[in-house]
Amino acid sequence: MWSRRQLLKVSGSAALAAAFRDDGEARVRAASEAVQRQSADAVAAHEDYWREIQSAFTLDRTIVNLNNGGCCPSPRVVHEAFKRYLDLSNQAPVYHMWQVLEPNIESVRRQLAAEFGCDAEELAVTRNASEALQIAQLGVDLRAGDEVVTTNQDYGRMLDTWEQRVHRDGIRLSKISFPVPPKSQEDLADRLLAAITPATRVLHFCHITNLTGQIFPVRRICDEARRRGVTTIVDGAHAFAHFPYKAADLGCDYYGTSLHKWLLAPIGTGFLYVRRENIPALWPLTPAVAEKKGDIRKFEEIGTHPAANHNAIAEAMAFHQGIGVERKAARLRYLRNRWATRLATHPKVRIHTNLDPEHSCAIGTVQLTHVPTRQLVERLWADWRIIATPIVHAEYEGVRVTPNVYTTIDEIDTFASAVERIAAKGSVSGLEARGSGLGSLNRPHG
């Protein structure tokens, strides 16, 4: 383990100077330069390095935030850019917002496309994954009797969207089940592909589920679906900037993601990927002029909106690339494994997430078999001020735990110790008398 002094010394005087400036991006790049010759797995346990990353955020450390799956705080450099763009817009919105800032969405589009690995003319900037996916779900032409195949663990809002088409258009919706954790990647693919029938027109599934963090073998599923003439819509809400992959690794027709999760961009940012040949035939969620029929920008015609949110994505990209997605994924798995492997040995604990890197990354879901999940989440908040997400599915339940790069080892250990204490006690008695005040925190949002 290197000391802080060694970490800064090896990066050279220029990096040393940058590291002490109040500039999160410079600090990240300086720290990353210092460890560039180490493997991602080695850096994952390098607390001096991650202390530099943690210092780039302004946080409320009186709480332990382990629900980074919903949305995340942005680093200071991102939040300051967001505020700067808002301030500039407010001086004269019809000029500064529309004529100065809004055109710069094209720079953001190019940067996102380069990171994702697609052409910029295939990527629309949206406000979140739900909007991106609903453009695809509501925009594909389907007739009465056409079938959509998905899973019963896909995101609720996306399932609701398909249900609306069932009632509005008379389509059929087939939802398959799969065990948690699954037997194998092959089993996941086989279950989805076996559900395809002659009536199937769309296969909709998660790249990584929001419930347990299960990663799907996207390319195998999409390739076989394409061979059978079935359109693929992939929910990547939790994938982008979480672990390494490119568009070429997916092979899907449509892909939607949020950027206010793992990229740490401002809240209200996402993107939609549309395979180029599919753009003309896909109806936009809000109508655009006929001249834009083949233009990816037709999916961005949402009326008046702030430019600050999407322009600050550029700073989030720079921060993300300063760390490097391989280092980031290794650290997230390291944090997840620290609590999961510790708790997995307890006889009253059930881990619903496969910890193999092929199957998962930051997200893990854990159940205390003798304690109702919602009560466990309430107790974690009431006694330890830990925010986590209750997952109550028809087939299983548990607490979803999602750290991020700013999460400390002490916070992870606090969570593990809290669960062990509750498990040892065997109940959550006394919670009702305390009153938690959790409110909407006790509901999953993403």
Short mmCIF file of C-alpha atoms in Angstrom, two decimals:
data_model
loop_
_atom_site.label_atom_id
_atom_site.label_comp_id
_atom_site.label_asym_id
_atom_site.label_seq_id
_atom_site.Cartn_x
_atom_site.Cartn_y
_atom_site.Cartn_z
CA MET A 1 0.00 0.00 0.00
CA TRP A 2 1.47 3.34 -1.02
CA SER A 3 1.32 6.33 1.29
CA ARG A 4 -0.28 9.56 0.17
CA ARG A 5 3.20 11.09 -0.07
CA GLN A 6 4.41 8.30 -2.37
CA LEU A 7 1.25 8.51 -4.47
CA LEU A 8 1.79 12.21 -5.17
CA LYS A 9 5.56 11.99 -5.52
CA VAL A 10 5.56 9.54 -8.41
CA SER A 11 3.14 11.65 -10.41
CA GLY A 12 5.68 14.48 -10.84
CA SER A 13 5.61 18.12 -9.87
CA ALA A 14 2.95 19.18 -12.40
CA ALA A 15 0.55 16.51 -11.22
CA LEU A 16 1.40 17.35 -7.60
CA ALA A 17 0.42 20.96 -8.16
CA ALA A 18 -2.80 19.93 -9.85
CA ALA A 19 -3.65 17.52 -7.07
CA PHE A 20 -3.75 20.29 -4.50
CA ARG A 21 -5.91 22.64 -6.55
CA ASP A 22 -9.63 22.66 -5.86
CA ASP A 23 -10.18 21.00 -9.24
CA GLY A 24 -11.70 17.54 -9.05
CA GLU A 25 -10.88 16.57 -12.61
CA ALA A 26 -7.21 17.53 -12.26
CA ARG A 27 -6.95 15.65 -8.97
CA VAL A 28 -8.43 12.54 -10.52
CA ARG A 29 -6.07 12.65 -13.48
CA ALA A 30 -3.06 13.27 -11.27
CA ALA A 31 -3.94 10.35 -9.01
CA SER A 32 -4.62 8.10 -12.01
CA GLU A 33 -1.27 8.97 -13.55
CA ALA A 34 0.41 7.85 -10.34
CA VAL A 35 -1.08 4.36 -10.54
CA GLN A 36 -1.12 3.90 -14.30
CA ARG A 37 1.34 0.99 -14.20
CA GLN A 38 -0.75 -0.96 -11.70
CA SER A 39 -3.53 -3.33 -12.65
CA ALA A 40 -7.13 -2.27 -12.13
CA ASP A 41 -7.53 -4.96 -9.47
CA ALA A 42 -4.50 -3.67 -7.57
CA VAL A 43 -5.76 -0.09 -7.66
CA ALA A 44 -9.19 -1.26 -6.45
CA ALA A 45 -7.73 -1.74 -2.96
CA HIS A 46 -5.51 1.34 -3.06
CA GLU A 47 -7.18 3.57 -0.47
CA ASP A 48 -4.81 6.51 -1.01
CA TYR A 49 -5.89 6.65 -4.64
CA TRP A 50 -9.60 6.44 -3.86
CA ARG A 51 -9.28 9.09 -1.16
CA GLU A 52 -8.37 11.49 -3.96
CA ILE A 53 -11.52 10.47 -5.85
CA GLN A 54 -13.67 10.80 -2.73
CA SER A 55 -12.35 14.31 -2.10
CA ALA A 56 -13.76 15.43 -5.46
CA PHE A 57 -17.31 15.27 -4.04
CA THR A 58 -19.22 17.50 -1.64
CA LEU A 59 -21.35 15.07 0.36
CA ASP A 60 -23.38 14.63 3.51
CA ARG A 61 -21.20 12.14 5.38
CA THR A 62 -23.66 11.99 8.29
CA ILE A 63 -25.54 9.43 6.22
CA VAL A 64 -24.30 6.31 4.43
CA ASN A 65 -25.75 6.43 0.93
CA LEU A 66 -25.89 2.90 -0.49
CA ASN A 67 -28.63 3.68 -3.01
CA ASN A 68 -26.53 4.95 -5.88
CA GLY A 69 -28.64 2.89 -8.23
CA GLY A 70 -31.39 5.51 -8.22
CA CYS A 71 -29.28 8.58 -8.90
CA CYS A 72 -25.93 9.84 -7.69
CA PRO A 73 -24.34 13.06 -6.48
CA SER A 74 -22.13 14.65 -9.12
CA PRO A 75 -18.50 15.55 -8.48
CA ARG A 76 -17.96 19.24 -7.70
CA VAL A 77 -16.50 19.94 -11.15
CA VAL A 78 -19.71 18.64 -12.75
CA HIS A 79 -22.07 20.39 -10.35
CA GLU A 80 -20.20 23.68 -10.71
CA ALA A 81 -20.42 23.45 -14.49
CA PHE A 82 -24.14 22.72 -14.22
CA LYS A 83 -24.66 25.78 -12.03
CA ARG A 84 -22.49 27.92 -14.31
CA TYR A 85 -24.58 26.98 -17.34
CA LEU A 86 -27.77 27.74 -15.43
CA ASP A 87 -26.46 31.14 -14.39
CA LEU A 88 -25.45 31.97 -17.94
CA SER A 89 -28.81 30.82 -19.26
CA ASN A 90 -30.66 32.99 -16.79
CA GLN A 91 -28.97 36.18 -18.02
CA ALA A 92 -30.97 36.03 -21.27
CA PRO A 93 -32.36 32.54 -21.94
CA VAL A 94 -33.51 33.24 -25.50
CA TYR A 95 -29.93 34.10 -26.38
CA HIS A 96 -27.56 32.40 -23.94
CA MET A 97 -29.54 29.18 -23.56
CA TRP A 98 -30.82 28.74 -27.10
CA GLN A 99 -28.01 30.28 -29.16
CA VAL A 100 -24.89 29.83 -27.04
CA LEU A 101 -25.38 26.71 -24.92
CA GLU A 102 -27.88 24.52 -26.78
CA PRO A 103 -25.75 24.08 -29.93
CA ASN A 104 -23.02 22.53 -27.73
CA ILE A 105 -25.18 19.45 -27.31
CA GLU A 106 -23.42 18.29 -30.48
CA SER A 107 -20.10 18.13 -28.61
CA VAL A 108 -21.78 16.09 -25.89
CA ARG A 109 -23.32 13.79 -28.51
CA ARG A 110 -19.91 13.15 -30.09
CA GLN A 111 -18.28 12.43 -26.72
CA LEU A 112 -21.01 10.01 -25.62
CA ALA A 113 -20.97 8.26 -28.99
CA ALA A 114 -17.20 7.83 -28.84
CA GLU A 115 -17.40 6.35 -25.33
CA PHE A 116 -20.31 4.07 -26.26
CA GLY A 117 -18.74 3.08 -29.56
CA CYS A 118 -21.39 4.18 -32.07
CA ASP A 119 -21.76 6.88 -34.71
CA ALA A 120 -22.86 10.26 -33.30
CA GLU A 121 -25.77 10.17 -35.76
CA GLU A 122 -27.13 7.11 -33.91
CA LEU A 123 -27.28 8.70 -30.45
CA ALA A 124 -30.01 10.96 -29.05
CA VAL A 125 -29.51 12.78 -25.75
CA THR A 126 -32.51 12.19 -23.46
CA ARG A 127 -33.52 12.99 -19.90
CA ASN A 128 -33.23 9.45 -18.52
CA ALA A 129 -33.33 5.78 -19.47
CA SER A 130 -37.12 5.60 -19.11
CA GLU A 131 -37.62 8.30 -21.75
CA ALA A 132 -35.04 6.70 -24.02
CA LEU A 133 -36.60 3.25 -23.78
CA GLN A 134 -40.16 4.55 -24.12
CA ILE A 135 -39.20 6.22 -27.39
CA ALA A 136 -38.34 2.75 -28.66
CA GLN A 137 -41.23 0.94 -26.95
CA LEU A 138 -43.91 3.35 -28.11
CA GLY A 139 -42.24 4.13 -31.42
CA VAL A 140 -41.96 0.68 -33.00
CA ASP A 141 -44.85 -0.33 -35.24
CA LEU A 142 -46.81 -3.22 -33.70
CA ARG A 143 -50.21 -4.64 -34.60
CA ALA A 144 -52.85 -6.44 -32.58
CA GLY A 145 -51.62 -9.95 -31.89
CA ASP A 146 -47.92 -9.10 -32.18
CA GLU A 147 -45.93 -10.35 -29.21
CA VAL A 148 -43.31 -8.72 -27.00
CA VAL A 149 -41.11 -11.01 -24.89
CA THR A 150 -39.48 -9.64 -21.74
CA THR A 151 -38.79 -10.78 -18.16
CA ASN A 152 -40.70 -10.33 -14.93
CA GLN A 153 -37.58 -8.68 -13.46
CA ASP A 154 -37.37 -5.84 -15.95
CA TYR A 155 -37.87 -2.31 -14.67
CA GLY A 156 -41.45 -1.63 -13.61
CA ARG A 157 -41.92 1.52 -15.68
CA MET A 158 -40.86 -0.31 -18.82
CA LEU A 159 -43.25 -3.18 -18.08
CA ASP A 160 -46.01 -0.61 -17.51
CA THR A 161 -45.23 0.88 -20.90
CA TRP A 162 -45.72 -2.47 -22.60
CA GLU A 163 -48.92 -3.04 -20.63
CA GLN A 164 -50.25 0.22 -22.04
CA ARG A 165 -49.63 -1.09 -25.54
CA VAL A 166 -51.43 -4.29 -24.60
CA HIS A 167 -54.52 -2.26 -23.70
CA ARG A 168 -54.18 0.36 -26.43
CA ASP A 169 -52.98 -1.72 -29.39
CA GLY A 170 -53.96 -5.28 -28.53
CA ILE A 171 -50.43 -6.66 -28.51
CA ARG A 172 -49.44 -9.65 -26.38
CA LEU A 173 -46.88 -9.45 -23.59
CA SER A 174 -44.96 -12.51 -22.42
CA LYS A 175 -42.86 -12.20 -19.25
CA ILE A 176 -40.44 -15.01 -18.44
CA SER A 177 -38.99 -15.82 -15.03
CA PHE A 178 -35.41 -16.67 -14.11
CA PRO A 179 -33.81 -17.73 -10.81
CA VAL A 180 -31.73 -15.40 -8.64
CA PRO A 181 -28.92 -15.92 -8.92
CA PRO A 182 -29.21 -17.69 -12.29
CA LYS A 183 -27.52 -20.98 -13.05
CA SER A 184 -25.38 -19.52 -15.83
CA GLN A 185 -25.23 -16.91 -18.58
CA GLU A 186 -26.27 -19.63 -20.99
CA ASP A 187 -29.39 -20.35 -18.94
CA LEU A 188 -30.41 -16.69 -19.10
CA ALA A 189 -30.03 -16.61 -22.87
CA ASP A 190 -31.78 -19.94 -23.34
CA ARG A 191 -34.80 -18.84 -21.29
CA LEU A 192 -35.32 -15.66 -23.30
CA LEU A 193 -34.73 -17.24 -26.68
CA ALA A 194 -36.96 -20.21 -25.88
CA ALA A 195 -39.84 -17.79 -25.28
CA ILE A 196 -39.73 -16.50 -28.86
CA THR A 197 -42.72 -17.63 -30.94
CA PRO A 198 -43.78 -16.97 -34.54
CA ALA A 199 -45.75 -13.96 -33.22
CA THR A 200 -42.76 -12.39 -31.43
CA ARG A 201 -41.74 -9.03 -32.85
CA VAL A 202 -39.74 -7.51 -29.97
CA LEU A 203 -37.39 -8.91 -27.33
CA HIS A 204 -36.93 -6.44 -24.45
CA PHE A 205 -34.51 -7.19 -21.61
CA CYS A 206 -31.98 -5.61 -19.27
CA HIS A 207 -28.26 -5.36 -19.87
CA ILE A 208 -28.03 -5.40 -16.06
CA THR A 209 -31.11 -5.66 -13.86
CA ASN A 210 -31.94 -3.00 -11.30
CA LEU A 211 -33.16 -5.61 -8.78
CA THR A 212 -30.08 -7.79 -8.25
CA GLY A 213 -27.50 -6.40 -10.68
CA GLN A 214 -27.58 -9.46 -12.94
CA ILE A 215 -25.68 -8.90 -16.20
CA PHE A 216 -27.16 -10.59 -19.28
CA PRO A 217 -25.26 -12.08 -22.25
CA VAL A 218 -26.57 -9.34 -24.52
CA ARG A 219 -24.64 -10.13 -27.71
CA ARG A 220 -25.62 -13.79 -27.81
CA ILE A 221 -29.29 -12.95 -27.27
CA CYS A 222 -29.35 -10.09 -29.77
CA ASP A 223 -27.53 -12.04 -32.49
CA GLU A 224 -29.97 -14.93 -32.29
CA ALA A 225 -32.96 -12.60 -32.12
CA ARG A 226 -31.74 -10.79 -35.25
CA ARG A 227 -31.32 -14.12 -37.02
CA ARG A 228 -34.97 -14.85 -36.25
CA GLY A 229 -36.15 -11.42 -37.39
CA VAL A 230 -36.93 -10.13 -33.87
CA THR A 231 -36.20 -6.53 -32.85
CA THR A 232 -34.18 -6.05 -29.66
CA ILE A 233 -34.59 -3.27 -27.08
CA VAL A 234 -31.99 -3.37 -24.31
CA ASP A 235 -32.42 -1.53 -21.01
CA GLY A 236 -28.97 -0.26 -20.10
CA ALA A 237 -30.07 2.11 -17.34
CA HIS A 238 -27.47 0.71 -14.93
CA ALA A 239 -24.74 -0.20 -17.39
CA PHE A 240 -23.16 2.85 -18.99
CA ALA A 241 -20.01 4.01 -17.15
CA HIS A 242 -20.50 1.16 -14.66
CA PHE A 243 -18.35 -1.51 -16.34
CA PRO A 244 -16.48 -1.75 -19.67
CA TYR A 245 -18.34 -2.48 -22.93
CA LYS A 246 -19.00 -0.97 -26.34
CA ALA A 247 -21.96 -0.95 -28.70
CA ALA A 248 -20.27 -3.63 -30.79
CA ASP A 249 -20.41 -5.94 -27.76
CA LEU A 250 -24.23 -5.66 -27.72
CA GLY A 251 -25.59 -5.95 -31.27
CA CYS A 252 -29.00 -4.56 -30.28
CA ASP A 253 -31.41 -2.41 -32.28
CA TYR A 254 -32.21 0.06 -29.49
CA TYR A 255 -30.42 0.85 -26.22
CA GLY A 256 -31.40 3.31 -23.48
CA THR A 257 -29.42 4.41 -20.45
CA SER A 258 -29.33 7.01 -17.68
CA LEU A 259 -26.30 9.21 -17.09
CA HIS A 260 -27.20 10.42 -13.59
CA LYS A 261 -26.34 7.00 -12.19
CA TRP A 262 -22.87 5.63 -12.88
CA LEU A 263 -21.56 8.46 -15.09
CA LEU A 264 -22.35 10.93 -12.25
CA ALA A 265 -23.84 13.47 -14.67
CA PRO A 266 -26.55 15.94 -13.56
CA ILE A 267 -29.93 14.48 -12.70
CA GLY A 268 -32.15 14.35 -15.76
CA THR A 269 -29.67 13.03 -18.34
CA GLY A 270 -29.57 9.90 -20.48
CA PHE A 271 -29.23 8.72 -24.06
CA LEU A 272 -30.90 6.53 -26.65
CA TYR A 273 -28.97 4.53 -29.23
CA VAL A 274 -30.84 3.67 -32.42
CA ARG A 275 -29.23 1.50 -35.08
CA ARG A 276 -28.94 3.83 -38.07
CA GLU A 277 -31.24 1.88 -40.41
CA ASN A 278 -34.00 1.94 -37.78
CA ILE A 279 -34.16 5.73 -37.34
CA PRO A 280 -36.60 6.58 -40.18
CA ALA A 281 -39.23 4.01 -39.15
CA LEU A 282 -39.15 4.71 -35.39
CA TRP A 283 -41.81 7.20 -34.30
CA PRO A 284 -40.58 9.88 -31.88
CA LEU A 285 -42.26 10.15 -28.50
CA THR A 286 -43.07 13.80 -29.24
CA PRO A 287 -43.66 14.63 -32.93
CA ALA A 288 -40.98 16.30 -35.02
CA VAL A 289 -41.12 17.98 -38.43
CA ALA A 290 -41.23 15.62 -41.42
CA GLU A 291 -37.80 16.77 -42.58
CA LYS A 292 -36.26 15.11 -39.53
CA LYS A 293 -37.67 11.66 -40.31
CA GLY A 294 -34.21 10.15 -40.74
CA ASP A 295 -32.44 12.38 -38.20
CA ILE A 296 -31.57 11.09 -34.71
CA ARG A 297 -32.39 14.57 -33.37
CA LYS A 298 -36.09 14.02 -33.96
CA PHE A 299 -36.10 12.12 -30.66
CA GLU A 300 -34.93 15.26 -28.83
CA GLU A 301 -37.90 17.44 -29.85
CA ILE A 302 -39.31 17.82 -26.33
CA GLY A 303 -40.02 21.55 -26.27
CA THR A 304 -38.31 24.14 -24.09
CA HIS A 305 -35.79 22.58 -21.72
CA PRO A 306 -32.59 23.60 -19.89
CA ALA A 307 -29.29 23.23 -21.72
CA ALA A 308 -27.32 23.09 -18.47
CA ASN A 309 -28.18 19.45 -17.71
CA HIS A 310 -26.97 17.96 -20.96
CA ASN A 311 -24.01 20.31 -21.42
CA ALA A 312 -22.56 19.36 -18.03
CA ILE A 313 -22.41 15.76 -19.26
CA ALA A 314 -19.11 16.79 -20.85
CA GLU A 315 -17.55 17.41 -17.45
CA ALA A 316 -18.93 14.10 -16.16
CA MET A 317 -17.33 12.33 -19.10
CA ALA A 318 -13.96 13.94 -18.36
CA PHE A 319 -14.18 12.90 -14.70
CA HIS A 320 -15.16 9.34 -15.64
CA GLN A 321 -12.35 9.01 -18.17
CA GLY A 322 -9.89 10.43 -15.66
CA ILE A 323 -10.55 7.40 -13.46
CA GLY A 324 -10.90 4.90 -16.30
CA VAL A 325 -13.80 2.49 -16.59
CA GLU A 326 -11.65 -0.59 -15.84
CA ARG A 327 -10.40 0.90 -12.56
CA LYS A 328 -13.90 2.06 -11.72
CA ALA A 329 -15.47 -1.35 -12.29
CA ALA A 330 -12.73 -3.07 -10.29
CA ARG A 331 -13.28 -0.71 -7.36
CA LEU A 332 -17.05 -1.13 -7.45
CA ARG A 333 -16.70 -4.93 -7.39
CA TYR A 334 -14.17 -4.62 -4.57
CA LEU A 335 -16.62 -2.60 -2.46
CA ARG A 336 -19.50 -4.94 -3.25
CA ASN A 337 -17.47 -8.05 -2.50
CA ARG A 338 -16.21 -6.61 0.79
CA TRP A 339 -19.68 -6.68 2.34
CA ALA A 340 -21.13 -9.58 0.33
CA THR A 341 -18.41 -12.14 1.06
CA ARG A 342 -18.45 -11.16 4.73
CA LEU A 343 -22.22 -11.56 5.06
CA ALA A 344 -22.48 -14.65 2.85
CA THR A 345 -21.04 -16.84 5.61
CA HIS A 346 -23.92 -16.04 7.97
CA PRO A 347 -26.54 -18.83 8.11
CA LYS A 348 -29.46 -16.34 8.04
CA VAL A 349 -28.15 -14.41 5.03
CA ARG A 350 -28.97 -15.11 1.41
CA ILE A 351 -27.09 -13.32 -1.37
CA HIS A 352 -29.26 -13.04 -4.49
CA THR A 353 -26.44 -11.76 -6.71
CA ASN A 354 -23.85 -13.94 -8.42
CA LEU A 355 -20.51 -12.36 -7.46
CA ASP A 356 -18.68 -13.63 -10.55
CA PRO A 357 -17.49 -10.58 -12.57
CA GLU A 358 -19.20 -12.02 -15.65
CA HIS A 359 -22.52 -11.78 -13.83
CA SER A 360 -22.36 -8.54 -11.81
CA CYS A 361 -20.44 -5.45 -10.74
CA ALA A 362 -21.38 -2.86 -8.09
CA ILE A 363 -24.94 -3.97 -7.36
CA GLY A 364 -25.69 -6.67 -4.82
CA THR A 365 -28.92 -7.78 -3.18
CA VAL A 366 -28.94 -9.46 0.23
CA GLN A 367 -31.76 -10.99 2.27
CA LEU A 368 -32.05 -11.71 5.96
CA THR A 369 -34.30 -14.75 5.82
CA HIS A 370 -35.95 -14.08 9.20
CA VAL A 371 -36.49 -10.31 8.83
CA PRO A 372 -38.94 -8.67 6.39
CA THR A 373 -36.93 -6.59 3.94
CA ARG A 374 -38.81 -3.32 4.37
CA GLN A 375 -38.39 -3.52 8.14
CA LEU A 376 -34.68 -4.23 7.69
CA VAL A 377 -34.28 -1.12 5.51
CA GLU A 378 -36.18 0.96 8.07
CA ARG A 379 -33.93 -0.32 10.86
CA LEU A 380 -30.76 0.44 8.89
CA TRP A 381 -31.94 4.01 8.51
CA ALA A 382 -33.27 4.48 12.04
CA ASP A 383 -30.21 3.17 13.86
CA TRP A 384 -27.30 3.69 11.44
CA ARG A 385 -28.54 6.32 8.96
CA ILE A 386 -27.86 3.92 6.09
CA ILE A 387 -29.88 4.40 2.91
CA ALA A 388 -30.47 1.18 0.99
CA THR A 389 -33.22 -0.02 -1.34
CA PRO A 390 -35.87 -2.62 -0.44
CA ILE A 391 -36.52 -5.06 -3.28
CA VAL A 392 -39.74 -7.02 -2.83
CA HIS A 393 -40.42 -9.17 -5.87
CA ALA A 394 -43.07 -11.84 -6.21
CA GLU A 395 -40.33 -14.51 -6.27
CA TYR A 396 -37.78 -13.15 -3.76
CA GLU A 397 -36.87 -10.12 -1.68
CA GLY A 398 -33.80 -8.43 -0.28
CA VAL A 399 -31.93 -5.19 0.27
CA ARG A 400 -30.23 -3.75 -2.81
CA VAL A 401 -26.85 -2.23 -2.01
CA THR A 402 -25.20 0.09 -4.52
CA PRO A 403 -21.99 1.91 -3.56
CA ASN A 404 -20.16 4.29 -5.87
CA VAL A 405 -16.62 5.61 -6.25
CA TYR A 406 -17.04 8.10 -3.39
CA THR A 407 -18.13 5.35 -0.95
CA THR A 408 -15.58 4.65 1.78
CA ILE A 409 -14.43 1.37 3.25
CA ASP A 410 -15.74 2.50 6.65
CA GLU A 411 -19.21 3.01 5.17
CA ILE A 412 -19.20 -0.48 3.65
CA ASP A 413 -18.06 -1.97 6.97
CA THR A 414 -20.72 -0.01 8.85
CA PHE A 415 -23.38 -1.59 6.65
CA ALA A 416 -21.98 -5.11 7.08
CA SER A 417 -21.73 -4.69 10.85
CA ALA A 418 -25.28 -3.37 11.05
CA VAL A 419 -26.69 -6.35 9.15
CA GLU A 420 -24.69 -8.76 11.34
CA ARG A 421 -26.08 -7.15 14.50
CA ILE A 422 -29.65 -7.34 13.24
CA ALA A 423 -29.11 -10.93 12.13
CA ALA A 424 -27.72 -11.87 15.53
CA LYS A 425 -30.63 -10.25 17.35
CA GLY A 426 -33.13 -12.01 15.12
CA SER A 427 -35.70 -9.20 14.99
CA VAL A 428 -36.27 -5.50 14.40
CA SER A 429 -38.34 -4.94 17.52
CA GLY A 430 -38.54 -1.36 18.70
CA LEU A 431 -38.37 0.11 15.22
CA GLU A 432 -41.95 1.34 15.21
CA ALA A 433 -41.37 3.25 18.43
CA ARG A 434 -38.32 4.98 17.01
CA GLY A 435 -39.89 6.30 13.84
CA SER A 436 -37.62 6.38 10.84
CA GLY A 437 -38.88 9.23 8.70
CA LEU A 438 -37.66 7.40 5.60
CA GLY A 439 -40.71 8.17 3.51
CA SER A 440 -39.99 7.84 -0.21
CA LEU A 441 -36.48 6.51 0.50
CA ASN A 442 -38.19 3.20 1.28
CA ARG A 443 -39.21 2.75 -2.35
CA PRO A 444 -36.95 1.74 -5.26
CA HIS A 445 -36.60 4.46 -7.91
CA GLY A 446 -34.21 2.88 -10.36
#
